[in-house]
PDB file of C-alpha atoms in Angstrom:
ATOM      1  CA  MET A 131      38.033 -22.531  91.185  1.00 72.00           C
ATOM      2  CA  SER A 132      38.879 -22.285  95.075  1.00 76.00           C
ATOM      3  CA  LYS A 133      38.162 -18.628  96.595  1.00 81.00           C
ATOM      4  CA  ALA A 134      41.346 -18.609  99.018  1.00 82.00           C
ATOM      5  CA  HIS A 135      40.708 -14.817  99.848  1.00 84.00           C
ATOM      6  CA  ARG A 136      37.164 -15.861 101.694  1.00 86.00           C
ATOM      7  CA  GLY A 137      35.574 -17.455 104.480  1.00 85.00           C
ATOM      8  CA  ALA A 138      37.771 -20.412 105.561  1.00 86.00           C
ATOM      9  CA  GLY A 139      40.579 -19.428 103.495  1.00 82.00           C
ATOM     10  CA  ILE A 140      41.196 -16.876 105.731  1.00 89.00           C
ATOM     11  CA  ARG A 141      40.340 -18.402 109.320  1.00 89.00           C
ATOM     12  CA  ALA A 142      43.621 -19.282 109.850  1.00 87.00           C
ATOM     13  CA  GLU A 143      45.296 -15.922 109.232  1.00 88.00           C
ATOM     14  CA  VAL A 144      45.616 -13.712 112.323  1.00 89.00           C
ATOM     15  CA  GLN A 145      41.973 -11.872 112.865  1.00 93.00           C
ATOM     16  CA  HIS A 146      40.935 -14.037 110.214  1.00 92.00           C
ATOM     17  CA  GLY A 147      43.290 -11.242 107.313  1.00 91.00           C
ATOM     18  CA  CYS A 148      42.249  -8.148 108.796  1.00 95.00           C
ATOM     19  CA  GLY A 149      44.499  -5.324 109.876  1.00 95.00           C
ATOM     20  CA  THR A 150      46.248  -2.042 108.383  1.00 96.00           C
ATOM     21  CA  CYS A 151      47.360  -1.968 105.095  1.00 96.00           C
ATOM     22  CA  PRO A 152      50.701  -0.380 104.893  1.00 94.00           C
ATOM     23  CA  LYS A 153      49.986   1.134 101.626  1.00 94.00           C
ATOM     24  CA  CYS A 154      47.144   3.057 101.907  1.00 95.00           C
ATOM     25  CA  GLY A 155      47.289   3.048 105.518  1.00 96.00           C
ATOM     26  CA  LYS A 156      43.483   2.086 105.474  1.00 96.00           C
ATOM     27  CA  GLU A 157      42.308   0.172 109.117  1.00 96.00           C
ATOM     28  CA  ASN A 158      40.515  -3.218 109.980  1.00 95.00           C
ATOM     29  CA  ILE A 159      40.770  -4.035 105.825  1.00 96.00           C
ATOM     30  CA  LYS A 160      41.406  -7.482 104.640  1.00 95.00           C
ATOM     31  CA  VAL A 161      45.228  -7.802 103.751  1.00 95.00           C
ATOM     32  CA  LEU A 162      45.611 -10.854 101.962  1.00 93.00           C
ATOM     33  CA  TYR A 163      47.803  -9.818  98.819  1.00 95.00           C
ATOM     34  CA  GLU A 164      51.531 -10.420  99.422  1.00 94.00           C
ATOM     35  CA  LYS A 165      53.392  -8.302  97.671  1.00 94.00           C
ATOM     36  CA  GLU A 166      57.104  -6.671  97.600  1.00 94.00           C
ATOM     37  CA  ILE A 167      57.660  -2.932  98.646  1.00 91.00           C
ATOM     38  CA  ASP A 168      61.031  -1.281  98.989  1.00 91.00           C
ATOM     39  CA  GLY A 169      62.371  -4.688  98.884  1.00 93.00           C
ATOM     40  CA  LYS A 170      60.100  -5.896 101.520  1.00 94.00           C
ATOM     41  CA  THR A 171      57.301  -8.523 101.238  1.00 96.00           C
ATOM     42  CA  VAL A 172      54.185  -7.118 102.755  1.00 96.00           C
ATOM     43  CA  LYS A 173      50.342  -8.034 102.655  1.00 95.00           C
ATOM     44  CA  ILE A 174      48.610  -5.214 100.847  1.00 96.00           C
ATOM     45  CA  CYS A 175      44.533  -4.974 100.405  1.00 96.00           C
ATOM     46  CA  LYS A 176      42.717  -5.509  97.529  1.00 95.00           C
ATOM     47  CA  TYR A 177      42.617  -1.973  96.337  1.00 97.00           C
ATOM     48  CA  CYS A 178      46.013  -1.320  96.104  1.00 96.00           C
ATOM     49  CA  ASN A 179      47.078  -4.907  94.854  1.00 96.00           C
ATOM     50  CA  ALA A 180      44.457  -3.719  91.805  1.00 96.00           C
ATOM     51  CA  ALA A 181      46.346  -0.317  91.906  1.00 96.00           C
ATOM     52  CA  MET A 182      49.916  -1.701  91.430  1.00 95.00           C
ATOM     53  CA  LYS A 183      48.727  -4.206  88.898  1.00 95.00           C
ATOM     54  CA  ASN A 184      47.019  -1.340  86.672  1.00 97.00           C
ATOM     55  CA  VAL A 185      50.422   0.564  87.187  1.00 96.00           C
ATOM     56  CA  ALA A 186      52.426  -2.358  85.946  1.00 94.00           C
ATOM     57  CA  LYS A 187      49.837  -2.752  83.190  1.00 95.00           C
ATOM     58  CA  LYS A 188      50.694   0.670  82.350  1.00 95.00           C
ATOM     59  CA  GLU A 189      53.820   0.794  81.951  1.00 94.00           C
ATOM     60  CA  ALA A 190      54.195  -2.781  80.451  1.00 93.00           C
ATOM     61  CA  ARG A 191      52.178  -1.441  77.211  1.00 93.00           C
ATOM     62  CA  ALA A 192      53.813   2.307  76.955  1.00 92.00           C
ATOM     63  CA  SER A 193      57.340   0.118  77.047  1.00 90.00           C
ATOM     64  CA  LYS A 194      55.753  -2.199  74.245  1.00 87.00           C
ATOM     65  CA  ALA A 195      55.048   0.941  72.303  1.00 84.00           C
ATOM     66  CA  SER A 196      58.007   2.834  72.865  1.00 84.00           C
ATOM     67  CA  ALA A 197      60.048  -0.267  71.592  1.00 80.00           C
ATOM     68  CA  GLY A 198      57.828  -0.530  68.637  1.00 73.00           C
ATOM     69  CA  GLU A 199      58.508   3.177  67.652  1.00 70.00           C
ATOM     70  CA  ALA A 200      62.691   2.743  68.248  1.00 68.00           C
ATOM     71  CA  SER A 201      62.531  -0.611  66.092  1.00 66.00           C
ATOM     72  CA  ALA A 202      60.296   1.239  63.236  1.00 61.00           C
ATOM     73  CA  GLU A 203      63.151   4.063  62.918  1.00 59.00           C
TER      74      GLU A 203
END
């Protein structure tokens, strides 16, 4: 598997992918993951990307559980 967020994969990016994350505000961090926030596509850091995925996973589990309870009644 390729490693798109390391080494040669980020050399073409502006400042080799480093910048300020618009979500958490950390400076001089790799901002390589494109996500849609408030209708805009922005590049965020690895930690914010993981946090957003975890929130989405929790919401999916909660909705699946609530749908299961509703159908059982």
